[in-house]
Amino acid sequence: MSSEFDALLGDVGVERFLSEYWQRKPLLIRQAIPDYSSPVEPDELAGLSLEEEVESRIIIKNGSHPWELRRGPFSDEDYKQLPEQDWTLLVQAVDQFVPEVAELLQRFRFLPSWRVDDVMISYATPGGGVGPHFDNYDVFLLQVEGKRRWRVGQHCTSESALQDNPDLRILREFECQDEWVLEPGDMLYIPPGIAHDGIAETDCLTYSIGFRAPSHQEVLVHFTDYLAHQLSEDVRYSDAGLKQPQDPAAIDPESIDRLQQSILELVQNKEALATWFGRHMTEAKYPELAQNYIDDDADLLAGLNAGYGLIHNPCVRLAYRVTESSEIELFASGEHCRVPGELKALVQLICNQSYLSPEALEQWQQDAGAIELLEQLLDKGYLLLERDDE
Ligand code: SIN
Ligand code: CO
């Protein structure tokens, strides 16, 4: 089956990429996005790193110690003191600040959109990089300006030996298995756990499209917490029909069986798991930033009549699911609401379209449930009124 996204993956295409490479092995795609012009120039990236709400880092290869990490926000003075080369600036979640960068994510919609973490942009001077390391997430490294040498190495785990560095997880050993120089438009996919090391050959800009995957530890802690909050105090350990213990001080296997049975019954609640998962995967990276967009005066119908459409708040993630009873659960920023199944097409539109034009929403304007949902999303600041001026 061919897909509109095939071109991004060169000769490999989406189907083969998903079956052979995704989460399994690295893939270099030459000219994945030819002629891609960076919406953010290096000086603008540096400008972002001066902002309080932006997460940024500078890594200097031979600073006060090897691989010195400095955390932003930075000042102009900080930049004046940097060496000529061998350093890199990394700015996290640029997609949340620059809509044109968020647009790049449209090309990755052959993957679930709720798996996307962010687009990080790095600017590196020759020799600059973050050192040999591995990530727990899948990442696509798009070379946007300049040249960078990427080496990929062994499979790593939390047991892999690290260098003695106070801030960064730099690998002690790197067993190089492949090496390429990436030029503008080239892209390298790296699965979780694969060692990699990118060293700038010239001044360069690299975009990292990163994907989130919760650890099992996170799933257990947060899901059971979510479940626990819904349980009443009355539901507790019970041992009706208890046999007189041989030794009252011994915790016998039957007691543990009883406990295990109750836990299994609780965690087997698949609907609760699905709801929790939707909430968890849509949690905002920076919840306080998402709040900044709330406009108390926004009036949906007046806005639509005046030719405004709706866009996503750039800091909010949206997803939905169909429940067992065919209702729709819409997830936004770690919250959810349930709407009747008849609104599925609207929910799909809301989640998938970055701009909902007044025309696209016209058919829903007579539907009280649809208007209520849109108004709720507007009030929460998850959707924003905006005119499409293109
Ligand atoms: C970088 O852009 O320098 C780092 C990206 C990565 O290795 O994940
Ligand atoms: Co990495």
Coordinates of C-alpha atoms and ligand atoms in Angstrom, one line a residue:
M1 CA 0.0 0.0 0.0
S2 CA 1.5 3.3 -0.9
S3 CA 1.2 6.3 1.4
E4 CA 1.4 10.0 1.0
F5 CA 4.2 9.9 3.5
D6 CA 6.4 7.5 1.5
A7 CA 8.6 10.2 0.1
L8 CA 9.9 11.1 3.6
L9 CA 11.3 7.6 3.9
G10 CA 13.1 7.4 0.5
D11 CA 13.1 4.0 -1.1
V12 CA 12.0 2.3 2.0
G13 CA 8.5 3.8 2.2
V14 CA 6.2 3.7 5.2
E15 CA 5.1 0.1 5.2
R16 CA 8.7 -1.3 5.2
F17 CA 9.9 1.4 7.6
L18 CA 7.3 0.3 10.2
S19 CA 7.9 -3.4 9.8
E20 CA 11.7 -3.3 9.6
Y21 CA 13.1 -0.2 11.1
W22 CA 10.7 1.5 13.6
Q23 CA 11.9 0.7 17.1
R24 CA 14.4 -1.8 15.6
K25 CA 17.3 -0.3 13.6
P26 CA 18.6 3.0 12.4
L27 CA 17.9 4.2 8.9
L28 CA 19.6 6.9 6.9
I29 CA 17.4 8.6 4.4
R30 CA 19.2 10.8 1.9
Q31 CA 17.2 13.9 0.8
A32 CA 14.2 13.0 2.9
I33 CA 13.1 16.6 2.7
P34 CA 15.1 18.3 -0.1
D35 CA 15.3 22.1 0.0
Y36 CA 13.8 22.3 3.5
S37 CA 14.3 25.8 4.6
S38 CA 14.6 26.3 8.3
P39 CA 11.9 28.5 9.7
V40 CA 14.3 29.4 12.5
E41 CA 17.7 30.8 11.8
P42 CA 20.6 30.3 14.3
D43 CA 20.3 33.8 15.7
E44 CA 16.6 33.3 16.2
L45 CA 17.3 30.0 18.0
A46 CA 19.8 31.9 20.2
G47 CA 17.1 34.5 20.8
L48 CA 14.7 31.8 22.0
S49 CA 17.3 30.6 24.4
L50 CA 17.2 34.0 26.1
E51 CA 13.5 33.5 27.0
E52 CA 12.6 32.3 30.5
E53 CA 9.9 29.9 29.4
V54 CA 12.1 28.1 26.8
E55 CA 14.1 25.1 27.8
S56 CA 17.6 25.4 26.4
R57 CA 21.1 24.0 27.0
I58 CA 24.6 24.7 25.8
I59 CA 27.2 21.9 25.7
I60 CA 30.8 22.7 25.5
K61 CA 33.1 19.9 24.5
N62 CA 36.1 21.1 26.4
G63 CA 34.6 23.6 28.9
S64 CA 35.4 23.7 32.6
H65 CA 35.4 19.9 32.3
P66 CA 34.7 17.6 29.3
W67 CA 31.2 18.0 28.0
E68 CA 30.3 20.9 30.2
L69 CA 26.5 21.5 30.3
R70 CA 25.1 25.0 30.8
R71 CA 21.4 25.6 31.2
G72 CA 19.4 28.5 29.9
P73 CA 17.9 31.0 29.9
F74 CA 21.1 32.6 28.5
S75 CA 22.1 36.2 28.1
D76 CA 24.0 38.0 25.3
E77 CA 27.0 38.0 27.6
D78 CA 26.9 34.2 27.9
Y79 CA 27.2 34.0 24.1
K80 CA 30.1 36.4 23.9
Q81 CA 32.1 34.1 26.3
L82 CA 31.7 31.0 24.2
P83 CA 34.8 29.5 22.5
E84 CA 35.1 29.8 18.7
Q85 CA 34.0 26.2 18.1
D86 CA 33.3 22.8 19.7
W87 CA 30.0 23.8 21.3
T88 CA 26.3 23.3 20.6
L89 CA 23.1 25.0 21.6
L90 CA 20.0 22.9 22.0
V91 CA 16.5 24.3 22.3
Q92 CA 13.6 22.0 23.3
A93 CA 10.0 22.0 21.9
V94 CA 10.5 24.7 19.3
D95 CA 7.3 23.5 17.7
Q96 CA 5.4 25.0 20.6
F97 CA 6.8 28.4 20.0
V98 CA 7.1 28.6 16.2
P99 CA 4.0 27.3 14.3
E100 CA 6.1 26.7 11.1
V101 CA 8.2 24.2 13.0
A102 CA 5.0 22.5 14.3
E103 CA 4.0 22.1 10.6
L104 CA 6.9 19.8 10.0
L105 CA 5.2 17.3 12.3
Q106 CA 2.5 16.9 9.6
R107 CA 5.0 14.9 7.6
F108 CA 5.2 12.3 10.4
R109 CA 1.6 11.5 10.6
F110 CA 2.2 7.9 9.5
L111 CA 2.9 7.5 13.2
P112 CA 0.4 8.1 16.1
S113 CA 0.4 11.8 16.7
W114 CA 0.1 11.2 20.5
R115 CA 3.6 9.6 20.4
V116 CA 5.2 12.8 19.3
D117 CA 7.2 14.5 22.1
D118 CA 8.7 17.6 20.5
V119 CA 10.9 19.1 17.9
M120 CA 14.2 20.1 19.4
I121 CA 16.6 22.2 17.4
S122 CA 20.3 22.3 17.8
Y123 CA 22.8 24.7 16.4
A124 CA 26.4 23.4 16.5
T125 CA 29.7 25.0 15.7
P126 CA 32.4 22.8 14.0
G127 CA 33.4 20.0 16.4
G128 CA 30.2 20.6 18.5
G129 CA 27.9 17.8 19.7
V130 CA 26.3 16.4 22.8
G131 CA 28.8 13.4 23.0
P132 CA 28.2 9.7 22.4
H133 CA 24.9 8.8 24.2
F134 CA 21.7 6.9 23.8
D135 CA 18.1 8.1 24.2
N136 CA 15.1 6.1 25.5
Y137 CA 13.0 7.6 22.7
D138 CA 12.8 7.2 18.9
V139 CA 14.2 10.2 17.1
F140 CA 14.4 11.4 13.6
L141 CA 17.5 13.7 13.1
L142 CA 16.8 16.0 10.2
Q143 CA 19.9 17.9 8.9
V144 CA 18.6 21.3 8.0
E145 CA 21.7 23.4 7.6
G146 CA 25.4 22.6 7.3
K147 CA 27.1 19.2 7.6
R148 CA 27.2 16.8 10.5
R149 CA 29.0 13.5 10.9
W150 CA 26.7 10.9 12.6
R151 CA 28.0 7.6 14.0
V152 CA 25.7 5.0 15.3
G153 CA 26.8 2.2 17.6
Q154 CA 25.8 -0.5 20.0
H155 CA 22.5 -1.2 21.7
C156 CA 22.6 0.3 25.2
T157 CA 20.5 -0.2 28.4
S158 CA 20.4 1.5 31.8
E159 CA 23.3 -0.8 32.7
S160 CA 25.6 0.6 30.0
A161 CA 28.7 2.3 31.5
L162 CA 28.7 6.0 31.5
Q163 CA 31.5 8.6 31.8
D164 CA 31.9 10.4 35.1
N165 CA 30.0 13.5 34.2
P166 CA 27.9 15.4 36.7
D167 CA 25.1 16.4 34.2
L168 CA 25.2 14.4 31.0
R169 CA 24.8 10.7 30.3
I170 CA 27.9 10.3 28.0
L171 CA 28.8 6.7 27.1
R172 CA 32.1 5.3 28.3
E173 CA 32.4 3.0 25.3
F174 CA 31.2 3.6 21.7
E175 CA 31.4 0.7 19.3
C176 CA 30.9 2.4 15.9
Q177 CA 28.8 0.3 13.5
D178 CA 28.0 2.9 10.8
E179 CA 29.0 6.4 10.0
W180 CA 27.7 9.0 7.6
V181 CA 28.0 12.7 6.9
L182 CA 24.5 14.3 6.7
E183 CA 23.9 17.2 4.4
P184 CA 20.9 19.5 4.3
G185 CA 17.7 17.5 3.6
D186 CA 19.2 14.2 4.9
M187 CA 17.6 12.5 7.8
L188 CA 18.7 9.7 10.2
Y189 CA 16.2 7.6 12.2
I190 CA 17.6 6.3 15.5
P191 CA 15.5 3.8 17.6
P192 CA 15.6 3.9 21.4
G193 CA 18.7 2.5 23.1
I194 CA 21.0 2.8 20.0
A195 CA 24.3 4.7 20.8
H196 CA 24.8 7.7 18.5
D197 CA 27.1 10.6 18.2
G198 CA 26.8 13.6 15.9
I199 CA 29.7 15.9 15.4
A200 CA 29.3 19.1 13.4
E201 CA 31.6 19.4 10.4
T202 CA 30.5 22.9 9.7
D203 CA 28.1 25.3 11.5
C204 CA 24.9 23.4 11.4
L205 CA 21.3 23.2 12.4
T206 CA 19.8 19.8 13.2
Y207 CA 16.1 19.2 14.0
S208 CA 15.3 16.2 16.3
I209 CA 11.8 15.0 16.0
G210 CA 11.4 13.0 19.2
F211 CA 8.8 10.5 20.2
R212 CA 7.6 9.8 23.8
A213 CA 7.1 6.3 25.2
P214 CA 6.3 5.9 28.9
S215 CA 8.4 3.5 30.9
H216 CA 6.6 0.6 32.5
Q217 CA 7.6 2.1 35.8
E218 CA 5.7 5.3 34.8
V219 CA 2.7 3.3 33.6
L220 CA 2.4 1.3 36.8
V221 CA 2.9 4.3 39.1
H222 CA 0.5 6.6 37.2
F223 CA -2.1 4.1 36.2
T224 CA -2.5 2.7 39.7
D225 CA -2.6 6.2 41.1
Y226 CA -5.4 7.1 38.7
L227 CA -7.3 3.9 39.6
A228 CA -6.7 4.4 43.3
H229 CA -8.2 7.9 43.1
Q230 CA -11.5 6.4 41.9
L231 CA -11.7 3.8 44.7
S232 CA -13.8 4.3 47.7
E233 CA -12.3 3.7 51.2
D234 CA -14.8 0.9 51.7
V235 CA -13.2 -1.4 49.1
R236 CA -10.4 -3.0 51.1
Y237 CA -8.6 -6.2 51.9
S238 CA -11.2 -8.8 53.0
D239 CA -10.9 -12.3 54.3
A240 CA -14.4 -13.5 55.0
G241 CA -14.4 -17.3 55.4
L242 CA -10.9 -17.2 57.0
K243 CA -9.6 -20.5 58.4
Q244 CA -7.9 -20.3 61.7
P245 CA -4.1 -19.9 60.9
Q246 CA -1.7 -22.4 62.2
D247 CA 0.7 -19.6 63.2
P248 CA -1.0 -16.2 63.6
A249 CA 2.3 -14.4 62.9
A250 CA 2.8 -16.0 59.5
I251 CA 1.5 -14.3 56.3
D252 CA 0.3 -17.4 54.4
P253 CA 0.1 -17.9 50.6
E254 CA -3.8 -17.8 50.7
S255 CA -3.7 -14.2 52.1
I256 CA -1.4 -13.2 49.2
D257 CA -3.7 -15.0 46.7
R258 CA -6.6 -13.0 48.0
L259 CA -4.7 -9.7 47.7
Q260 CA -3.4 -10.6 44.2
Q261 CA -6.9 -11.5 43.1
S262 CA -8.2 -8.1 44.1
I263 CA -5.3 -6.3 42.4
L264 CA -5.8 -8.3 39.2
E265 CA -9.5 -7.5 39.1
L266 CA -8.7 -3.8 39.5
V267 CA -6.0 -3.5 36.9
Q268 CA -8.0 -5.6 34.4
N269 CA -10.3 -2.7 33.9
K270 CA -9.4 -2.0 30.2
E271 CA -11.7 1.0 29.8
A272 CA -10.0 2.7 32.8
L273 CA -6.6 1.8 31.4
A274 CA -7.5 3.3 28.0
T275 CA -8.9 6.5 29.6
W276 CA -5.8 6.9 31.8
F277 CA -3.5 6.3 28.8
G278 CA -5.3 8.9 26.7
R279 CA -4.9 11.4 29.5
H280 CA -1.3 10.5 30.1
M281 CA -0.2 10.6 26.5
T282 CA -1.8 14.0 26.0
E283 CA -0.3 15.7 29.0
A284 CA 1.3 19.0 28.0
K285 CA 5.1 19.2 28.1
Y286 CA 4.8 22.6 29.6
P287 CA 1.4 22.9 31.2
E288 CA 1.9 26.4 32.4
L289 CA 2.6 27.6 28.9
A290 CA -0.6 26.1 27.6
Q291 CA -2.5 28.3 30.1
N292 CA -1.1 31.5 28.5
Y293 CA -3.4 31.1 25.5
I294 CA -6.7 31.2 27.4
D295 CA -8.9 34.1 26.1
D296 CA -11.8 34.7 28.5
D297 CA -13.5 36.9 25.9
A298 CA -13.4 34.4 23.0
D299 CA -16.9 33.9 21.6
L300 CA -17.2 30.9 19.3
L301 CA -20.3 31.8 17.2
A302 CA -19.4 35.4 16.8
G303 CA -15.9 34.4 15.8
L304 CA -17.1 31.9 13.2
N305 CA -19.6 34.4 11.8
A306 CA -16.7 36.9 11.5
G307 CA -14.7 34.5 9.4
Y308 CA -12.5 33.1 12.1
G309 CA -11.6 29.4 12.3
L310 CA -10.1 27.4 15.1
I311 CA -6.5 26.3 15.5
H312 CA -4.9 24.1 18.1
N313 CA -3.2 25.7 21.1
P314 CA 0.5 24.8 20.1
C315 CA 1.1 23.6 23.7
V316 CA -1.8 21.2 23.8
R317 CA -1.9 17.6 22.6
L318 CA -5.2 16.1 21.4
A319 CA -6.3 12.5 20.9
Y320 CA -9.5 10.5 21.0
R321 CA -10.8 6.9 21.4
V322 CA -14.0 5.1 20.8
T323 CA -15.2 3.5 24.0
E324 CA -16.8 0.1 24.4
S325 CA -20.2 1.7 24.4
S326 CA -19.3 3.6 21.2
E327 CA -19.1 6.9 22.9
I328 CA -16.1 9.1 22.1
E329 CA -13.5 10.1 24.6
L330 CA -11.6 13.3 23.7
F331 CA -8.3 13.8 25.4
A332 CA -6.6 17.2 25.7
S333 CA -3.7 18.1 27.9
G334 CA -4.1 15.2 30.3
E335 CA -7.9 15.7 30.7
H336 CA -10.8 14.0 29.0
C337 CA -14.5 14.4 28.2
R338 CA -17.1 12.0 26.8
V339 CA -19.3 12.9 23.9
P340 CA -21.9 10.9 22.0
G341 CA -20.7 8.8 19.1
E342 CA -22.5 11.1 16.6
L343 CA -19.8 13.6 17.2
K344 CA -17.0 11.3 16.1
A345 CA -16.5 13.1 12.8
L346 CA -16.2 16.4 14.6
V347 CA -13.7 15.0 17.1
Q348 CA -11.6 13.5 14.3
L349 CA -11.6 16.9 12.6
I350 CA -10.6 18.6 15.8
C351 CA -7.8 16.2 16.5
N352 CA -6.4 15.9 13.0
Q353 CA -6.7 19.3 11.4
S354 CA -4.4 22.0 12.5
Y355 CA -6.9 24.6 11.2
L356 CA -10.7 24.2 11.4
S357 CA -12.1 26.7 8.9
P358 CA -15.5 28.3 9.4
E359 CA -16.6 26.4 6.3
A360 CA -15.5 23.0 7.8
L361 CA -17.4 23.8 10.9
E362 CA -20.5 25.0 9.2
Q363 CA -22.4 21.7 9.3
W364 CA -21.9 21.5 13.0
Q365 CA -23.2 25.0 13.8
Q366 CA -26.8 23.7 14.2
D367 CA -25.8 20.9 16.5
A368 CA -26.1 21.9 20.1
G369 CA -23.8 19.1 21.3
A370 CA -21.1 20.1 18.8
I371 CA -21.3 23.7 19.7
E372 CA -21.1 22.9 23.4
L373 CA -18.0 20.8 22.8
L374 CA -16.3 23.5 20.7
E375 CA -17.1 26.1 23.3
Q376 CA -15.7 24.0 26.1
L377 CA -12.5 23.5 24.1
L378 CA -12.3 27.2 23.4
D379 CA -12.9 28.2 27.0
K380 CA -10.2 25.9 28.2
G381 CA -7.8 27.4 25.6
Y382 CA -7.3 24.1 23.9
L383 CA -8.6 25.6 20.6
L384 CA -8.1 29.2 19.7
L385 CA -10.0 31.5 17.3
E386 CA -7.8 32.5 14.4
R387 CA -8.2 33.9 11.0
D388 CA -6.5 32.0 8.1
D389 CA -4.8 34.8 6.3
E390 CA -2.9 32.7 3.8
Ligands
SIN1 C1 21.8 17.1 18.6 O1 21.0 17.6 17.8 O2 23.0 17.5 18.7 C2 21.4 16.0 19.5 C3 20.3 15.1 19.0 C4 20.4 13.7 19.6 O3 21.5 13.1 19.6 O4 19.4 13.2 20.1
CO2 CO 20.3 11.6 21.0

